[in-house]
Structure formats: structure tokens, C-alpha cells
PDB file of C-alpha atoms in Angstrom:
ATOM      1  CA  MET A  64    -153.521 -75.868  21.847  1.00 75.00           C
ATOM      2  CA  LYS A  65    -156.277 -75.642  19.244  1.00 89.00           C
ATOM      3  CA  THR A  66    -157.449 -79.479  17.575  1.00 96.00           C
ATOM      4  CA  LYS A  67    -157.945 -79.555  14.277  1.00 98.00           C
ATOM      5  CA  ALA A  68    -158.210 -82.811  11.915  1.00 98.00           C
ATOM      6  CA  LEU A  69    -157.882 -83.583   8.773  1.00 98.00           C
ATOM      7  CA  PHE A  70    -161.582 -84.561   6.321  1.00 98.00           C
ATOM      8  CA  PRO A  71    -160.012 -86.189   4.058  1.00 98.00           C
ATOM      9  CA  GLY A  72    -162.470 -87.074   0.154  1.00 95.00           C
ATOM     10  CA  SER A  73    -162.691 -86.449  -3.404  1.00 93.00           C
ATOM     11  CA  PHE A  74    -165.602 -84.463  -3.289  1.00 95.00           C
ATOM     12  CA  ASP A  75    -166.781 -85.553  -6.607  1.00 94.00           C
ATOM     13  CA  PRO A  76    -168.954 -83.332  -5.672  1.00 95.00           C
ATOM     14  CA  PHE A  77    -169.219 -81.864  -1.876  1.00 97.00           C
ATOM     15  CA  THR A  78    -172.242 -83.347  -0.796  1.00 97.00           C
ATOM     16  CA  ALA A  79    -174.837 -82.096   1.754  1.00 97.00           C
ATOM     17  CA  GLY A  80    -173.896 -86.003   3.317  1.00 97.00           C
ATOM     18  CA  HIS A  81    -170.000 -84.605   3.220  1.00 97.00           C
ATOM     19  CA  LEU A  82    -171.498 -81.377   5.272  1.00 98.00           C
ATOM     20  CA  ASN A  83    -173.508 -83.056   7.751  1.00 97.00           C
ATOM     21  CA  ILE A  84    -170.144 -85.077   8.492  1.00 98.00           C
ATOM     22  CA  LEU A  85    -167.923 -82.067   8.709  1.00 98.00           C
ATOM     23  CA  LYS A  86    -170.348 -79.810  11.236  1.00 98.00           C
ATOM     24  CA  ARG A  87    -170.061 -82.976  13.502  1.00 97.00           C
ATOM     25  CA  ALA A  88    -166.575 -83.020  13.533  1.00 98.00           C
ATOM     26  CA  LEU A  89    -166.438 -78.961  14.233  1.00 98.00           C
ATOM     27  CA  THR A  90    -168.228 -79.896  17.679  1.00 97.00           C
ATOM     28  CA  MET A  91    -165.363 -81.882  18.378  1.00 97.00           C
ATOM     29  CA  PHE A  92    -162.069 -80.081  16.957  1.00 98.00           C
ATOM     30  CA  ASP A  93    -161.550 -76.388  16.690  1.00 97.00           C
ATOM     31  CA  GLU A  94    -160.161 -76.917  12.907  1.00 98.00           C
ATOM     32  CA  VAL A  95    -161.487 -79.151  10.705  1.00 98.00           C
ATOM     33  CA  VAL A  96    -159.151 -78.759   7.572  1.00 98.00           C
ATOM     34  CA  VAL A  97    -161.071 -80.143   4.620  1.00 98.00           C
ATOM     35  CA  ALA A  98    -158.648 -81.991   2.204  1.00 98.00           C
ATOM     36  CA  VAL A  99    -159.288 -82.616  -1.635  1.00 97.00           C
ATOM     37  CA  GLY A 100    -157.670 -85.905  -2.566  1.00 93.00           C
ATOM     38  CA  ILE A 101    -156.738 -86.980  -6.478  1.00 81.00           C
ATOM     39  CA  ASN A 102    -157.771 -90.839  -6.016  1.00 66.00           C
ATOM     40  CA  GLN A 103    -156.365 -92.441  -8.622  1.00 70.00           C
ATOM     41  CA  ASP A 104    -159.174 -94.598  -8.988  1.00 70.00           C
ATOM     42  CA  LYS A 105    -161.685 -92.310  -9.964  1.00 65.00           C
ATOM     43  CA  ARG A 106    -162.209 -90.569 -12.989  1.00 70.00           C
ATOM     44  CA  GLY A 107    -162.542 -86.592 -11.831  1.00 81.00           C
ATOM     45  CA  PHE A 108    -166.092 -84.919 -13.222  1.00 91.00           C
ATOM     46  CA  PHE A 109    -165.096 -81.908 -11.937  1.00 93.00           C
ATOM     47  CA  ASP A 110    -161.673 -80.702 -12.079  1.00 92.00           C
ATOM     48  CA  MET A 111    -160.070 -79.514  -8.244  1.00 92.00           C
ATOM     49  CA  ASP A 112    -161.062 -76.055  -8.685  1.00 93.00           C
ATOM     50  CA  GLN A 113    -164.381 -76.537  -9.225  1.00 94.00           C
ATOM     51  CA  ARG A 114    -164.518 -79.151  -5.813  1.00 95.00           C
ATOM     52  CA  ILE A 115    -162.651 -76.221  -4.165  1.00 97.00           C
ATOM     53  CA  ASP A 116    -165.540 -73.816  -5.362  1.00 97.00           C
ATOM     54  CA  ILE A 117    -168.549 -75.958  -4.574  1.00 97.00           C
ATOM     55  CA  ILE A 118    -167.186 -76.953  -0.864  1.00 98.00           C
ATOM     56  CA  ARG A 119    -166.420 -73.110  -0.293  1.00 97.00           C
ATOM     57  CA  GLN A 120    -170.061 -72.583  -1.359  1.00 96.00           C
ATOM     58  CA  ALA A 121    -171.780 -74.683   1.418  1.00 97.00           C
ATOM     59  CA  VAL A 122    -169.297 -73.872   4.449  1.00 97.00           C
ATOM     60  CA  ALA A 123    -169.940 -69.735   3.719  1.00 95.00           C
ATOM     61  CA  GLY A 124    -170.526 -68.686   7.056  1.00 92.00           C
ATOM     62  CA  LEU A 125    -168.986 -71.630   9.160  1.00 96.00           C
ATOM     63  CA  GLU A 126    -165.560 -70.926  11.103  1.00 96.00           C
ATOM     64  CA  GLY A 127    -163.232 -73.524  11.706  1.00 97.00           C
ATOM     65  CA  VAL A 128    -163.041 -74.758   8.161  1.00 98.00           C
ATOM     66  CA  SER A 129    -159.879 -74.671   5.911  1.00 98.00           C
ATOM     67  CA  ILE A 130    -159.819 -76.045   2.746  1.00 98.00           C
ATOM     68  CA  ILE A 131    -156.667 -77.686   0.868  1.00 97.00           C
ATOM     69  CA  LYS A 132    -155.697 -79.551  -2.252  1.00 95.00           C
ATOM     70  CA  TYR A 133    -153.003 -82.680  -1.622  1.00 96.00           C
ATOM     71  CA  ASP A 134    -151.854 -85.457  -3.687  1.00 93.00           C
ATOM     72  CA  ASN A 135    -149.996 -87.843  -1.002  1.00 95.00           C
ATOM     73  CA  LEU A 136    -150.163 -89.986   1.019  1.00 96.00           C
ATOM     74  CA  THR A 137    -153.508 -88.390   3.826  1.00 97.00           C
ATOM     75  CA  VAL A 138    -151.007 -89.363   7.083  1.00 98.00           C
ATOM     76  CA  ASP A 139    -148.616 -87.875   5.151  1.00 98.00           C
ATOM     77  CA  THR A 140    -151.023 -84.509   4.428  1.00 98.00           C
ATOM     78  CA  CYS A 141    -151.342 -84.426   8.015  1.00 98.00           C
ATOM     79  CA  ARG A 142    -148.199 -85.184   9.598  1.00 97.00           C
ATOM     80  CA  GLU A 143    -146.801 -82.033   7.171  1.00 97.00           C
ATOM     81  CA  LYS A 144    -149.309 -79.870   8.905  1.00 97.00           C
ATOM     82  CA  CYS A 145    -149.449 -81.041  12.480  1.00 97.00           C
ATOM     83  CA  ILE A 146    -152.728 -83.250  12.616  1.00 98.00           C
ATOM     84  CA  ARG A 147    -153.336 -86.277  14.425  1.00 98.00           C
ATOM     85  CA  HIS A 148    -156.733 -86.957  13.930  1.00 98.00           C
ATOM     86  CA  ILE A 149    -158.255 -87.764  10.356  1.00 98.00           C
ATOM     87  CA  VAL A 150    -162.024 -87.236  10.094  1.00 98.00           C
ATOM     88  CA  ARG A 151    -163.826 -89.867   8.082  1.00 98.00           C
ATOM     89  CA  GLY A 152    -167.664 -90.563   7.477  1.00 97.00           C
ATOM     90  CA  VAL A 153    -169.549 -93.720   6.401  1.00 96.00           C
ATOM     91  CA  ARG A 154    -173.429 -94.777   5.171  1.00 94.00           C
ATOM     92  CA  ASN A 155    -173.613 -98.120   6.300  1.00 93.00           C
ATOM     93  CA  MET A 156    -171.811-101.225   6.438  1.00 94.00           C
ATOM     94  CA  ILE A 157    -169.820-101.481   2.990  1.00 93.00           C
ATOM     95  CA  ASP A 158    -168.500 -98.162   3.982  1.00 93.00           C
ATOM     96  CA  PHE A 159    -167.560 -98.958   7.474  1.00 96.00           C
ATOM     97  CA  GLU A 160    -165.093-101.977   6.246  1.00 96.00           C
ATOM     98  CA  THR A 161    -163.753 -99.875   3.519  1.00 96.00           C
ATOM     99  CA  GLU A 162    -162.893 -96.902   5.710  1.00 96.00           C
ATOM    100  CA  ARG A 163    -161.904 -99.086   9.150  1.00 97.00           C
ATOM    101  CA  SER A 164    -159.115-100.991   6.465  1.00 97.00           C
ATOM    102  CA  ILE A 165    -157.868 -98.057   5.579  1.00 97.00           C
ATOM    103  CA  ALA A 166    -157.898 -96.832   8.912  1.00 98.00           C
ATOM    104  CA  ASP A 167    -155.996 -99.600   9.758  1.00 98.00           C
ATOM    105  CA  ALA A 168    -153.149 -99.078   7.373  1.00 98.00           C
ATOM    106  CA  ASN A 169    -153.318 -95.643   7.778  1.00 98.00           C
ATOM    107  CA  ARG A 170    -152.801 -96.673  11.912  1.00 97.00           C
ATOM    108  CA  ARG A 171    -150.192 -97.998  10.469  1.00 98.00           C
ATOM    109  CA  LEU A 172    -148.172 -96.177   8.954  1.00 97.00           C
ATOM    110  CA  ALA A 173    -148.826 -93.273  11.073  1.00 98.00           C
ATOM    111  CA  PRO A 174    -149.409 -94.662  15.054  1.00 98.00           C
ATOM    112  CA  ASP A 175    -149.704 -90.743  16.102  1.00 97.00           C
ATOM    113  CA  VAL A 176    -152.890 -89.646  13.820  1.00 98.00           C
ATOM    114  CA  GLU A 177    -155.643 -91.500  15.101  1.00 98.00           C
ATOM    115  CA  THR A 178    -158.943 -91.949  12.762  1.00 98.00           C
ATOM    116  CA  ILE A 179    -162.561 -90.691  13.957  1.00 98.00           C
ATOM    117  CA  ILE A 180    -165.593 -92.451  12.174  1.00 97.00           C
ATOM    118  CA  ILE A 181    -168.156 -90.504  12.088  1.00 97.00           C
ATOM    119  CA  PRO A 182    -172.087 -92.125  10.597  1.00 95.00           C
ATOM    120  CA  THR A 183    -173.802 -90.052   8.144  1.00 94.00           C
ATOM    121  CA  ALA A 184    -177.131 -88.575  10.208  1.00 93.00           C
ATOM    122  CA  GLN A 185    -179.948 -91.304   8.880  1.00 93.00           C
ATOM    123  CA  GLU A 186    -181.762 -88.790   6.186  1.00 94.00           C
ATOM    124  CA  PHE A 187    -178.135 -88.486   4.386  1.00 93.00           C
ATOM    125  CA  ALA A 188    -177.580 -92.226   3.872  1.00 92.00           C
ATOM    126  CA  HIS A 189    -178.708 -92.330   0.847  1.00 92.00           C
ATOM    127  CA  ILE A 190    -176.681 -89.547  -0.615  1.00 93.00           C
ATOM    128  CA  SER A 191    -173.190 -89.994  -2.394  1.00 93.00           C
ATOM    129  CA  SER A 192    -171.301 -88.625  -4.828  1.00 93.00           C
ATOM    130  CA  SER A 193    -171.180 -90.819  -8.039  1.00 92.00           C
ATOM    131  CA  ALA A 194    -175.614 -90.987  -7.573  1.00 94.00           C
ATOM    132  CA  VAL A 195    -175.942 -87.063  -7.519  1.00 94.00           C
ATOM    133  CA  ARG A 196    -172.819 -87.210 -11.007  1.00 93.00           C
ATOM    134  CA  ASP A 197    -175.429 -90.421 -12.612  1.00 94.00           C
ATOM    135  CA  ILE A 198    -177.921 -86.910 -11.517  1.00 94.00           C
ATOM    136  CA  LEU A 199    -176.324 -84.494 -13.414  1.00 93.00           C
ATOM    137  CA  ARG A 200    -175.231 -86.466 -16.171  1.00 92.00           C
ATOM    138  CA  HIS A 201    -179.022 -86.727 -16.702  1.00 93.00           C
ATOM    139  CA  HIS A 202    -179.580 -83.746 -16.128  1.00 91.00           C
ATOM    140  CA  GLY A 203    -181.866 -84.106 -12.814  1.00 92.00           C
ATOM    141  CA  ASP A 204    -182.663 -82.141 -10.373  1.00 93.00           C
ATOM    142  CA  THR A 205    -180.058 -82.323  -7.379  1.00 93.00           C
ATOM    143  CA  SER A 206    -181.050 -79.441  -4.992  1.00 91.00           C
ATOM    144  CA  LEU A 207    -181.921 -81.893  -3.043  1.00 92.00           C
ATOM    145  CA  PHE A 208    -178.118 -83.974  -2.389  1.00 95.00           C
ATOM    146  CA  LEU A 209    -176.105 -80.567  -2.727  1.00 95.00           C
ATOM    147  CA  PRO A 210    -175.788 -78.169   0.887  1.00 95.00           C
ATOM    148  CA  GLU A 211    -178.128 -75.630   0.440  1.00 92.00           C
ATOM    149  CA  GLY A 212    -176.587 -72.720  -1.742  1.00 90.00           C
ATOM    150  CA  VAL A 213    -174.351 -74.302  -3.586  1.00 93.00           C
ATOM    151  CA  VAL A 214    -174.361 -73.777  -7.365  1.00 88.00           C
ATOM    152  CA  LEU A 215    -172.718 -76.115  -9.474  1.00 88.00           C
ATOM    153  CA  PRO A 216    -170.417 -75.365 -13.075  1.00 85.00           C
ATOM    154  CA  GLU A 217    -172.630 -76.011 -15.876  1.00 78.00           C
ATOM    155  CA  VAL A 218    -172.551 -79.517 -17.119  1.00 69.00           C
ATOM    156  CA  HIS A 219    -172.374 -80.638 -20.641  1.00 59.00           C
TER     157      HIS A 219
END
């Protein structure tokens, strides 16, 4: 039986740090489903199709990765896809506390779904999607923060 995990996020955009977490999750699971969600608390910088295209570029050549979009509770998506594990990455203790709270809520909603929290490798801990967006807004070079080979859409 194949083991699967869901790697949810807004991925606006998908960064080198996200790719690091994904690759490490692939050492634990046969398949990782990257689930691009709509976060009501965040205004999207890239539209959904652009985000998915960026992820496709980043994961080109990786086996065991699929990409979906979703707009419901993460645990409901897990149930729909028969997935029992959620993968989340953290950069620091602030991220950890936030993710632990979300994991606790998810466990109450779906006791059969377990959250795996993976700390980002140190060389990626400074990277955030919001920092990449800020660099883009100011027409800076984002190449050090994105997976190799990713070409972002034109920003106006």
C-alpha cells in the first residue's frame, strides 16, 4: 500500500524552502500531494493557475508528486483523497507554535489524520513567500529564494 501525505499551503509563491520540505517528505512517503489552498487571511499575489505553474516548474523531474487545488478544510481534503498525513514546514519557533495549534485543531476534527512537522533546513530558514513577494514588488532578484529553473510570471 502506498503511503501518501498532503502538503497544504497557499504557496504564493512556492519557494526553495517549500521544495526542501517537499523533497524531505518524499523520503518518508511514496506520494506527496501538494495542495494549493485559498487562505482567506491572505490576499493572493499570484492567481491559482500561476501558483500551480510555479510548483510544476519546481517539481519537474521529481517522482511521487501531484498537485491539486482545494478550498475546504485541509482534513476534509485528506478524507476525500484517503490521506492520513499532513506535512507542514516550519522555519522558526513562531512558525512551530502556529503549526502546532493548527495540528491540534486538525487532530480534534480528524483524529485519524496525523500532522508531521518538518523544520526547514538552515540554509532556507530565512526564506518566506512574503519576502519573495516584497522583493518582486521592488523589482529585485528572487533567484536565490526560488527553486532552480522556476521562472515567475511578469509582475506589474
